[in-house]
PDB file of C-alpha atoms in Angstrom:
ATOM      1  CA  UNK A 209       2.046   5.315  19.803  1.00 40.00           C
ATOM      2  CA  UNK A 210      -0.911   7.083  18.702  1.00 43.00           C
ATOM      3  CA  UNK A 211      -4.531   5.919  17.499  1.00 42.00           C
ATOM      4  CA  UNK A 212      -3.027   5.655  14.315  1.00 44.00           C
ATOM      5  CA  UNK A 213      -1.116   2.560  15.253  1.00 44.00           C
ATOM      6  CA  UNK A 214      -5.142   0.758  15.130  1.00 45.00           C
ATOM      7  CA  UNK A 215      -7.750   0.514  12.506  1.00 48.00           C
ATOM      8  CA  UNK A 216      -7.467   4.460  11.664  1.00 45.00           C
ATOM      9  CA  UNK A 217      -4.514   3.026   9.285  1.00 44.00           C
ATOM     10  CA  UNK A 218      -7.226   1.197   7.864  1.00 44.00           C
ATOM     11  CA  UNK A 219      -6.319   2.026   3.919  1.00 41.00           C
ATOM     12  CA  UNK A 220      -2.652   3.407   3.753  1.00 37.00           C
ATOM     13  CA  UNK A 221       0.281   2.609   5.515  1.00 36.00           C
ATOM     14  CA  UNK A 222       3.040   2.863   3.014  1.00 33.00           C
ATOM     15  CA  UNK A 223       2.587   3.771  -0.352  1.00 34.00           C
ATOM     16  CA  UNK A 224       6.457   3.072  -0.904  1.00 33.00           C
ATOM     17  CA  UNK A 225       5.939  -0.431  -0.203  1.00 30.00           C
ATOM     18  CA  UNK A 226       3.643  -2.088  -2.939  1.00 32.00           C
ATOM     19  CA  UNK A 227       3.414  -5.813  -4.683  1.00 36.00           C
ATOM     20  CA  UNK A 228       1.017  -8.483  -4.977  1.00 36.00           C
ATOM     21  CA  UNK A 229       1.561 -10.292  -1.666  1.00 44.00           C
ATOM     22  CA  UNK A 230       0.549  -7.602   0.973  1.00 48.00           C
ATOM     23  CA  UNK A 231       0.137  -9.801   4.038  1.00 54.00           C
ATOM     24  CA  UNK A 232       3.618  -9.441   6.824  1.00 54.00           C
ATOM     25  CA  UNK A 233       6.117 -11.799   5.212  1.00 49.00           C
ATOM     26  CA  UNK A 234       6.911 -15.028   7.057  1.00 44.00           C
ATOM     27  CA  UNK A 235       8.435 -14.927   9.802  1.00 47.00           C
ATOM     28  CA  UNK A 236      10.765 -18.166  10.625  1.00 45.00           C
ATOM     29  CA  UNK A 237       9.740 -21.195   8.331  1.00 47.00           C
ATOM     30  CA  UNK A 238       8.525 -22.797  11.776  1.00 69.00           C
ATOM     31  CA  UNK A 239       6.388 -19.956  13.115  1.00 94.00           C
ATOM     32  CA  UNK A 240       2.997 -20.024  13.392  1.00 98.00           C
ATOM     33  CA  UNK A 241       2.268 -16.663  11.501  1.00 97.00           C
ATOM     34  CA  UNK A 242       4.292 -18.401   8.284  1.00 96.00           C
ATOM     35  CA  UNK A 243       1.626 -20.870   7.945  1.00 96.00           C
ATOM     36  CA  UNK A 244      -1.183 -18.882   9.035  1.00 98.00           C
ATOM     37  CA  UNK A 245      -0.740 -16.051   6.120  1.00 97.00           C
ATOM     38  CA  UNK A 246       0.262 -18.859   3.669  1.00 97.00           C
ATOM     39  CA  UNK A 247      -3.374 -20.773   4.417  1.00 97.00           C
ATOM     40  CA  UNK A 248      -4.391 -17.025   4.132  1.00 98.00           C
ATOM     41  CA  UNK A 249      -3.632 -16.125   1.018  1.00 97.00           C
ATOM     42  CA  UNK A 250      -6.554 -16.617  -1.154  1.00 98.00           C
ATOM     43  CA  UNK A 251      -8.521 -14.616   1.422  1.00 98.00           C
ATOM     44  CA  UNK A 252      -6.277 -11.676   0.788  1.00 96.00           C
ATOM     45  CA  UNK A 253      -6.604 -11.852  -3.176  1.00 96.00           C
ATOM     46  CA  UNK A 254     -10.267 -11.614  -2.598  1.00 97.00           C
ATOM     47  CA  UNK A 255     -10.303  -8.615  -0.241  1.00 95.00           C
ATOM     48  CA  UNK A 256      -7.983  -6.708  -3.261  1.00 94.00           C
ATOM     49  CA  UNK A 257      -9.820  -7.347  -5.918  1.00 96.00           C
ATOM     50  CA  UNK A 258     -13.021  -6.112  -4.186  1.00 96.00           C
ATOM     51  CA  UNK A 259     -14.797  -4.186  -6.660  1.00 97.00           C
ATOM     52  CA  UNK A 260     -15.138  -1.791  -3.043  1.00 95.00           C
ATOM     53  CA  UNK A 261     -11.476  -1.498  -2.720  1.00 93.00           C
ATOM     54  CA  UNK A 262     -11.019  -0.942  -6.349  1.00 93.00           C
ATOM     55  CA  UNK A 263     -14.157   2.371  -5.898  1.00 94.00           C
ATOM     56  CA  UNK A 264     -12.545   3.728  -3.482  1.00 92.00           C
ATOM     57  CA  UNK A 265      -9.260   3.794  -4.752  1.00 89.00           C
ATOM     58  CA  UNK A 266     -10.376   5.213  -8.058  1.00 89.00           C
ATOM     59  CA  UNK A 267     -13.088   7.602  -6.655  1.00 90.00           C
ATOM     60  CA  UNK A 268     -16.398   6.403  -7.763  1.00 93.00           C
ATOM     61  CA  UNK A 269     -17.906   4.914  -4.629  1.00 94.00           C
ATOM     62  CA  UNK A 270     -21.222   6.161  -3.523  1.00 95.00           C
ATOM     63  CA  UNK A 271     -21.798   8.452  -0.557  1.00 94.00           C
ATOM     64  CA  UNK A 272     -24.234   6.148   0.836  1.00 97.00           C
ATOM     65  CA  UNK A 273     -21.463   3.324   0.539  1.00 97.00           C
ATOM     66  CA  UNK A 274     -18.766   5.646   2.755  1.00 95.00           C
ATOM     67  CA  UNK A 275     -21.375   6.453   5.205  1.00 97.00           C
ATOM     68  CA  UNK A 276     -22.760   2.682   6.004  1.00 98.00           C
ATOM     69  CA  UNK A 277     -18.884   1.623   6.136  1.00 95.00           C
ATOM     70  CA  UNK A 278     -17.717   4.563   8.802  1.00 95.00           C
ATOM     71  CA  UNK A 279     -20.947   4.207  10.421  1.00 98.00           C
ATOM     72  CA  UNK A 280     -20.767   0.404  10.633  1.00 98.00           C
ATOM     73  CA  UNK A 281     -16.640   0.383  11.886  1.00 96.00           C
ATOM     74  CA  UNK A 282     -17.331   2.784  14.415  1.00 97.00           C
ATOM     75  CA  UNK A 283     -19.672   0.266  15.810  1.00 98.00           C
ATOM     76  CA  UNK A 284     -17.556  -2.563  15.218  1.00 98.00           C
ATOM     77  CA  UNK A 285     -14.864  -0.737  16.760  1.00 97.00           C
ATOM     78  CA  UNK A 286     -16.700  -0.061  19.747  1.00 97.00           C
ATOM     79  CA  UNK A 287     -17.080  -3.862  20.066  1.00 98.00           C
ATOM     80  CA  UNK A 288     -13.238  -4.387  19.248  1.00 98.00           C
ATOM     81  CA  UNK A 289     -12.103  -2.496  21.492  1.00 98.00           C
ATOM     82  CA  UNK A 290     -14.211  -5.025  24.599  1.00 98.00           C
ATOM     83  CA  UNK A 291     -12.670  -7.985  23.136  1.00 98.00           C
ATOM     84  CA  UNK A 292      -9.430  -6.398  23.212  1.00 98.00           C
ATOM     85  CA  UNK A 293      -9.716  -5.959  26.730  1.00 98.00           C
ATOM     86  CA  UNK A 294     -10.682  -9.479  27.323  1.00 98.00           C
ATOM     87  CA  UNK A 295      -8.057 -10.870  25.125  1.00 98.00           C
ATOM     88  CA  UNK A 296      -5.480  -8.546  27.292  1.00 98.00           C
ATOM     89  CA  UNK A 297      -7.301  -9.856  30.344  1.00 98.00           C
ATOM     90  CA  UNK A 298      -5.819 -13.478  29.102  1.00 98.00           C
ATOM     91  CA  UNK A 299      -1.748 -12.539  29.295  1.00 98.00           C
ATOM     92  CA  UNK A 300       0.296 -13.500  30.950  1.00 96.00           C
ATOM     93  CA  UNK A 301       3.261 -11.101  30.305  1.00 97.00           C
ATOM     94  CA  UNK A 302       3.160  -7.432  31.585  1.00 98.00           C
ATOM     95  CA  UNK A 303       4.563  -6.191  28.309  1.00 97.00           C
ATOM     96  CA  UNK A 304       2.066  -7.827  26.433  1.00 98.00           C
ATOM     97  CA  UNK A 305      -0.610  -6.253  28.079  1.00 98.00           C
ATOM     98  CA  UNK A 306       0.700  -3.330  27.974  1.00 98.00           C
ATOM     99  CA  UNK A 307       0.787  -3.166  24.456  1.00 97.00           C
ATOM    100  CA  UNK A 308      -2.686  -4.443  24.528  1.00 98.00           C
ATOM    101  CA  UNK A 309      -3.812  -1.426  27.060  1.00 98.00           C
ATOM    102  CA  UNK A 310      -2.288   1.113  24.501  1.00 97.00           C
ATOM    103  CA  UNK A 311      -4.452  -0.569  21.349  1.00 97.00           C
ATOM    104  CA  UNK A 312      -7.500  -0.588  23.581  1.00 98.00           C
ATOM    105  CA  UNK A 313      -7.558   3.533  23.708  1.00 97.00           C
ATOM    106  CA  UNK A 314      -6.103   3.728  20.393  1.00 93.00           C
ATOM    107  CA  UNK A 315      -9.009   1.993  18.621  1.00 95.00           C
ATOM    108  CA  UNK A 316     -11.131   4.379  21.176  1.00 96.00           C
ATOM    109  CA  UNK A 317      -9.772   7.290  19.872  1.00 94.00           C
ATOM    110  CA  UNK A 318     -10.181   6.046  16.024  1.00 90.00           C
ATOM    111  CA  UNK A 319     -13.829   5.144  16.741  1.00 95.00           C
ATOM    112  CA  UNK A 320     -14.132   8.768  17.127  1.00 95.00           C
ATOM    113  CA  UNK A 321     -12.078   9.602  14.279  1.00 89.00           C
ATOM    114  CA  UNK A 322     -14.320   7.848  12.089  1.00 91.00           C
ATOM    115  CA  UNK A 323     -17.368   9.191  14.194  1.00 95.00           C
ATOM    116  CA  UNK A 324     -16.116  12.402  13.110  1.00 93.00           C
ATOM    117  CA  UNK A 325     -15.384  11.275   9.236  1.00 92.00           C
ATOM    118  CA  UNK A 326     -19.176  10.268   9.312  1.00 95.00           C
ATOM    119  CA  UNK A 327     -20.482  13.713   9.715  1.00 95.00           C
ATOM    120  CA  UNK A 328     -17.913  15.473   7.923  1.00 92.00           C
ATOM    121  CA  UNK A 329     -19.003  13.211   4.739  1.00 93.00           C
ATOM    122  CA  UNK A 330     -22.312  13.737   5.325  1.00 95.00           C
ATOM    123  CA  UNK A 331     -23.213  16.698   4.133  1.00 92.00           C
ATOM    124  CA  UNK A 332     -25.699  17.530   6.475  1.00 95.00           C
ATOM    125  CA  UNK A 333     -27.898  14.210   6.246  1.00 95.00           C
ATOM    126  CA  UNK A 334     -29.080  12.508   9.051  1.00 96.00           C
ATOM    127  CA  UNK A 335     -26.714   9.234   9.738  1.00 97.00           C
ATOM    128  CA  UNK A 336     -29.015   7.795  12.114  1.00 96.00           C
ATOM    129  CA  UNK A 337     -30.182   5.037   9.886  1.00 95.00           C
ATOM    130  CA  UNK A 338     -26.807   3.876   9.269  1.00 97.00           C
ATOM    131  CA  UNK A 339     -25.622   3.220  12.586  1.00 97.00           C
ATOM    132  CA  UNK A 340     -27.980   0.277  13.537  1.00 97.00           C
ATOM    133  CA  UNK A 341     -25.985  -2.618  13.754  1.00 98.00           C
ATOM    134  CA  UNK A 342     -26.050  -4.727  10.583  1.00 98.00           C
ATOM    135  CA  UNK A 343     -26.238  -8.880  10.148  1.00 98.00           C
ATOM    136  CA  UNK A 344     -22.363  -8.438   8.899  1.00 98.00           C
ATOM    137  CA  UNK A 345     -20.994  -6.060  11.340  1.00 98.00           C
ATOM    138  CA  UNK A 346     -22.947  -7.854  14.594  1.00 98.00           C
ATOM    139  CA  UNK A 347     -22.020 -11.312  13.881  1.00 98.00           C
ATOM    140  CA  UNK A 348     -17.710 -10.553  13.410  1.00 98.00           C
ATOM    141  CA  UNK A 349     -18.162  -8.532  16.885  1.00 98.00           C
ATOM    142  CA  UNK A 350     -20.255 -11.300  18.023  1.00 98.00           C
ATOM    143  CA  UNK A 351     -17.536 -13.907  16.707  1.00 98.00           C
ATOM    144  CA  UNK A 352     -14.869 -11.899  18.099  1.00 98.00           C
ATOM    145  CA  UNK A 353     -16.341 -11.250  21.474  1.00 98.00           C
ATOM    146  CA  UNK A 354     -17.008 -15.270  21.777  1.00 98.00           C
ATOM    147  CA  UNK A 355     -13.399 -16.062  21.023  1.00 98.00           C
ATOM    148  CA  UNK A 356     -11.677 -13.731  23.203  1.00 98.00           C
ATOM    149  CA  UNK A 357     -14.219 -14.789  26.050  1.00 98.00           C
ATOM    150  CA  UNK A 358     -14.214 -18.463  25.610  1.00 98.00           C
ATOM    151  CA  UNK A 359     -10.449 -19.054  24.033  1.00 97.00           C
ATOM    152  CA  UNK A 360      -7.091 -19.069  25.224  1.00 98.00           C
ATOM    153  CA  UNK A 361      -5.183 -16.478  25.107  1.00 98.00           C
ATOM    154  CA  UNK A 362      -3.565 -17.344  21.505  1.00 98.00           C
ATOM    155  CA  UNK A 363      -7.098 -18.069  20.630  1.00 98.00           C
ATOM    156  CA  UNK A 364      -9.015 -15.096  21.340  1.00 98.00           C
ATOM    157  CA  UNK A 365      -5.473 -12.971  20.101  1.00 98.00           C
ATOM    158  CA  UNK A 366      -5.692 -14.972  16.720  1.00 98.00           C
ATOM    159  CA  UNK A 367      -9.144 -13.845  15.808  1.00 98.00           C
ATOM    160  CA  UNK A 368      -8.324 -10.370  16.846  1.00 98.00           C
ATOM    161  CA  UNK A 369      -5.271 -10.446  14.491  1.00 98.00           C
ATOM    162  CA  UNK A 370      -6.903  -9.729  10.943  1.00 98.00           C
ATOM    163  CA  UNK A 371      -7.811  -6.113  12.395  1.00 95.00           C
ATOM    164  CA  UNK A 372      -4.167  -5.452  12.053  1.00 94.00           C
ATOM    165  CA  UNK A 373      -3.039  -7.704   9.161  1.00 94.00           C
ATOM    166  CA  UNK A 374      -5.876  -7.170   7.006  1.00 92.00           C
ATOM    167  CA  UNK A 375      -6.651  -3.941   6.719  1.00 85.00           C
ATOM    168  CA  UNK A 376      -2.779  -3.408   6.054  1.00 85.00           C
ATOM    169  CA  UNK A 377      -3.747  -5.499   2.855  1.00 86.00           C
ATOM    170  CA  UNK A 378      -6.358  -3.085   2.207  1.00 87.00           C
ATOM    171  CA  UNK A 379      -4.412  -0.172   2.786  1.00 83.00           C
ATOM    172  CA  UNK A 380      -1.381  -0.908   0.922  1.00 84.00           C
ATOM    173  CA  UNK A 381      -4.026  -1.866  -2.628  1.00 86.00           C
ATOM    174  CA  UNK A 382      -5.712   1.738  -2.032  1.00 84.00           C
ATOM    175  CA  UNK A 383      -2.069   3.333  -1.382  1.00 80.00           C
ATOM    176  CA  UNK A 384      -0.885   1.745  -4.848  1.00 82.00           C
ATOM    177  CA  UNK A 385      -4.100   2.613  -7.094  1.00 85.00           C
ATOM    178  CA  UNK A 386      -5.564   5.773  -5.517  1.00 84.00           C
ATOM    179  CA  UNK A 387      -6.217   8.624  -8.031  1.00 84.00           C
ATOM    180  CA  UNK A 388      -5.587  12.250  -8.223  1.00 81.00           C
ATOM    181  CA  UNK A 389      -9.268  13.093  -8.421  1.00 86.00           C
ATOM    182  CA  UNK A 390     -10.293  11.330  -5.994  1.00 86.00           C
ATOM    183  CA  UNK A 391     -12.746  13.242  -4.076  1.00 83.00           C
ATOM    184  CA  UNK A 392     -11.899  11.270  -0.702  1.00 79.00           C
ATOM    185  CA  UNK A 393      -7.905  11.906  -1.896  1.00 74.00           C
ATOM    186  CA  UNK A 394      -6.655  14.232   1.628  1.00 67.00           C
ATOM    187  CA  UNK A 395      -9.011  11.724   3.813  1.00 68.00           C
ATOM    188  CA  UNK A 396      -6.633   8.471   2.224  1.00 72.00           C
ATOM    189  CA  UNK A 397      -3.627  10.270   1.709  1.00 64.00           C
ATOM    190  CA  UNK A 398      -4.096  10.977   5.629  1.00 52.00           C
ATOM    191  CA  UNK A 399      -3.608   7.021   6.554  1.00 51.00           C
ATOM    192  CA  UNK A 400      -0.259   6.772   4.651  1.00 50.00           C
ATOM    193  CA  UNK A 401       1.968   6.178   7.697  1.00 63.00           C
ATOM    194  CA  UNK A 402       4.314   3.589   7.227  1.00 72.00           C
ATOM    195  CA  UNK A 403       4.945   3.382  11.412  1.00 74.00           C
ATOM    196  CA  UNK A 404       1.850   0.928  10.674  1.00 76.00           C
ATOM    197  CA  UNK A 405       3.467  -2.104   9.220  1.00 81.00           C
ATOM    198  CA  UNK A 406       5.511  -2.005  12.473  1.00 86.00           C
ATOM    199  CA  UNK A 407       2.431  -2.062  14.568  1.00 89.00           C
ATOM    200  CA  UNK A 408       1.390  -5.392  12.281  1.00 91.00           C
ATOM    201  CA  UNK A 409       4.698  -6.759  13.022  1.00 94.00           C
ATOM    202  CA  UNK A 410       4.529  -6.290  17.067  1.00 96.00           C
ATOM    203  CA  UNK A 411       0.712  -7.807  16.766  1.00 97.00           C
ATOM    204  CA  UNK A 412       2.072 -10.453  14.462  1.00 97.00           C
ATOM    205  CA  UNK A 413       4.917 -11.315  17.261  1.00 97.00           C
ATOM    206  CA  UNK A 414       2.525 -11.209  19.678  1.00 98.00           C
ATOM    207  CA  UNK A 415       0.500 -14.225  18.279  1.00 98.00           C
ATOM    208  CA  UNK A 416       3.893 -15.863  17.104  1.00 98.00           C
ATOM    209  CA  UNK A 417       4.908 -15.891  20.873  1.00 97.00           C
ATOM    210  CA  UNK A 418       1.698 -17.136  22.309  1.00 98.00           C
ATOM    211  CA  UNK A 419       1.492 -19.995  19.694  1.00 98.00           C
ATOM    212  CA  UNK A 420       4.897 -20.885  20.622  1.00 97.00           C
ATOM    213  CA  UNK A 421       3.251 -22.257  24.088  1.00 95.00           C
ATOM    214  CA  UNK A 422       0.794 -24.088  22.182  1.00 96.00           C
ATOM    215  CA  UNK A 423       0.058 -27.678  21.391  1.00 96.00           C
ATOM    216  CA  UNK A 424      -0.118 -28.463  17.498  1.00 96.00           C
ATOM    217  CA  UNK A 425      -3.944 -28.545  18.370  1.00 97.00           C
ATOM    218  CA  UNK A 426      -4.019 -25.260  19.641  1.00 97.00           C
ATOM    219  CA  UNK A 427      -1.893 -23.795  16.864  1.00 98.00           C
ATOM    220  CA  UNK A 428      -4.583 -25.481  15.045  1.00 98.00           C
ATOM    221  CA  UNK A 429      -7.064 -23.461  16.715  1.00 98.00           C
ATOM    222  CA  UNK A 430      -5.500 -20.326  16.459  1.00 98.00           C
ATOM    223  CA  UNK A 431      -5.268 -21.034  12.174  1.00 98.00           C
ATOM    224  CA  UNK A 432      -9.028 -21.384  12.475  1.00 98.00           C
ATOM    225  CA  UNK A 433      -9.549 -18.094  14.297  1.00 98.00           C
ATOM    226  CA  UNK A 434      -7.688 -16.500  12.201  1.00 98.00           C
ATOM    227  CA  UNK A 435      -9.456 -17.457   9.075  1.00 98.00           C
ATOM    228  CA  UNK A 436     -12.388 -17.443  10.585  1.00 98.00           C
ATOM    229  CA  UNK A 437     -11.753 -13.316  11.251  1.00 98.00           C
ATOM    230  CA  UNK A 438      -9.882 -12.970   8.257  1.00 98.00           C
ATOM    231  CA  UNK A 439     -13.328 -14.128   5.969  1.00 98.00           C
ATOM    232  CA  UNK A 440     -15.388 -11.872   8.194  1.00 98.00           C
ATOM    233  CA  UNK A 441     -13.078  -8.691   6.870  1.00 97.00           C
ATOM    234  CA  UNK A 442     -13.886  -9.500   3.423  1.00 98.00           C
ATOM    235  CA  UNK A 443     -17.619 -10.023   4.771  1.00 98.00           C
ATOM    236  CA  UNK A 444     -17.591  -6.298   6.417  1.00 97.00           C
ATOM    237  CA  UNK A 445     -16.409  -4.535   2.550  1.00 96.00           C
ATOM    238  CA  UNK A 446     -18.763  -7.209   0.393  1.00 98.00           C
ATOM    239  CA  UNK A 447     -21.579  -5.800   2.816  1.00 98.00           C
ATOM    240  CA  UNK A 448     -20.822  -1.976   2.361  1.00 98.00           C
ATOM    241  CA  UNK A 449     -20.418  -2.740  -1.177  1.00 98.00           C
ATOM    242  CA  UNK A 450     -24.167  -3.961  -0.674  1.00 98.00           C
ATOM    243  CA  UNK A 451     -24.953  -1.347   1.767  1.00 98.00           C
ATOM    244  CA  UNK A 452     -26.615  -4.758   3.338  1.00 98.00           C
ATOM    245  CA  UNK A 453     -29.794  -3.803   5.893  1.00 98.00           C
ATOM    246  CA  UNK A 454     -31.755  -6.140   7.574  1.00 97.00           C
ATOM    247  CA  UNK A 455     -34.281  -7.874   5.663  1.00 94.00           C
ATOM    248  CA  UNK A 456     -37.530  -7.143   7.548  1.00 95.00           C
TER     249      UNK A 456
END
């Protein structure tokens, strides 16, 4: 696997595969990913019909709006990246953490992937001022860093989850409605690897494994993490729609 197989799929993974429901079908009826995406699903109509999605699909974001979103995931990829190594910290299973090991320097190597995005999209501007940390981005790496610190292992995976799951709902809305003229068109058309949604399903397994050593109060848990992270992703595009800043 390459970086790719992180958060640099982040709007594309197969343009072949489109419909309204864009989270990994259910698994078994009994798994804990079945219920999690079902309880999920409202959360996922709101991230698509984002009127952010919808600009960048269509061309007619802002350049100020790309640059506080690259600048602000590179920082909250930075963060990922820690709580993926405490979550992998948590296994049990070699395999498992080996799988975790390879995300942990592929979502290195996309944090300078969109690094480099940042100042190719820049046109010569300073970036500076977006990289600061905003109230958004800094509380979902806070959240994220809490959970896979003070959580189980299911727990802390659960919250990490929606990085995966998410953005594949993201990138399979900007694969279906992306337009010709679009002036970001070769940067999106760049994400379309479908090898993605098989990365989803090996972090989906992952979770459905660990939950399956779980008490119905810590599948419980997990659920909650997983919203919890799952709201925060809608959070991160509602604030670049708002290029949000701090407010003194």
């Amino acid at each position: 696997m390459t970086f790719q197989t992180s958060r640099r799929s982040l709007l594309a993974q197969s343009a072949a595969i489109l419909g309204f429901a864009f989270l990994p079908q259910a698994r078994a009826a009994a798994s804990w990913s079945s219920e999690a995406f079902e309880r999920a699903r409202p959360i996922e109509r709101a991230v698509i019909a984002h009127p952010f999605l919808k600009a960048l699909a269509d061309g007619t974001i802002s350049r100020d709006k790309i640059l506080w979103y690259l600048a602000q995931n590179a920082g909250y990829l930075r963060n990922y990246a820690a709580s993926l190594s405490r979550a992998c910290a948590k296994l049990e299973n070699p395999e498992d953490r080996a799988l975790l090991a390879q995300w942990i320097k592929d979502t290195a190597g996309t944090e300078t992937w969109t690094l480099d995005l940042l100042q190719k999209f820049s046109g010569g501007r300073d970036t500076t001022p977006f990289m600061r940390l905003r109230p958004t981005t800094l509380f979902y790496a806070s959240w994220e860093a809490k959970a896979s610190e003070e959580g189980t292992a299911s727990e802390a995976w659960a919250a990490l989850l929606p990085c995966f799951t998410m953005y594949e709902v993201a990138g399979r809305f900007i694969a279906g409605h992306i337009r010709k003229e679009n002036p970001y068109r070769e940067w999106l058309s760049a994400y379309g690897d479908p090898a993605y949604s098989k990365t989803v399903e090996s972090a989906v397994a992952l979770a459905d494994r660990l939950a399956r050593k779980e008490t119905p109060e810590g599948r419980a848990r997990m659920t909650e993490n997983y919203l919890t992270s799952c709201r925060l992703e809608w959070a991160l595009w509602d604030a670049a729609e708002r290029l949000e800043d701090w407010p003194v």
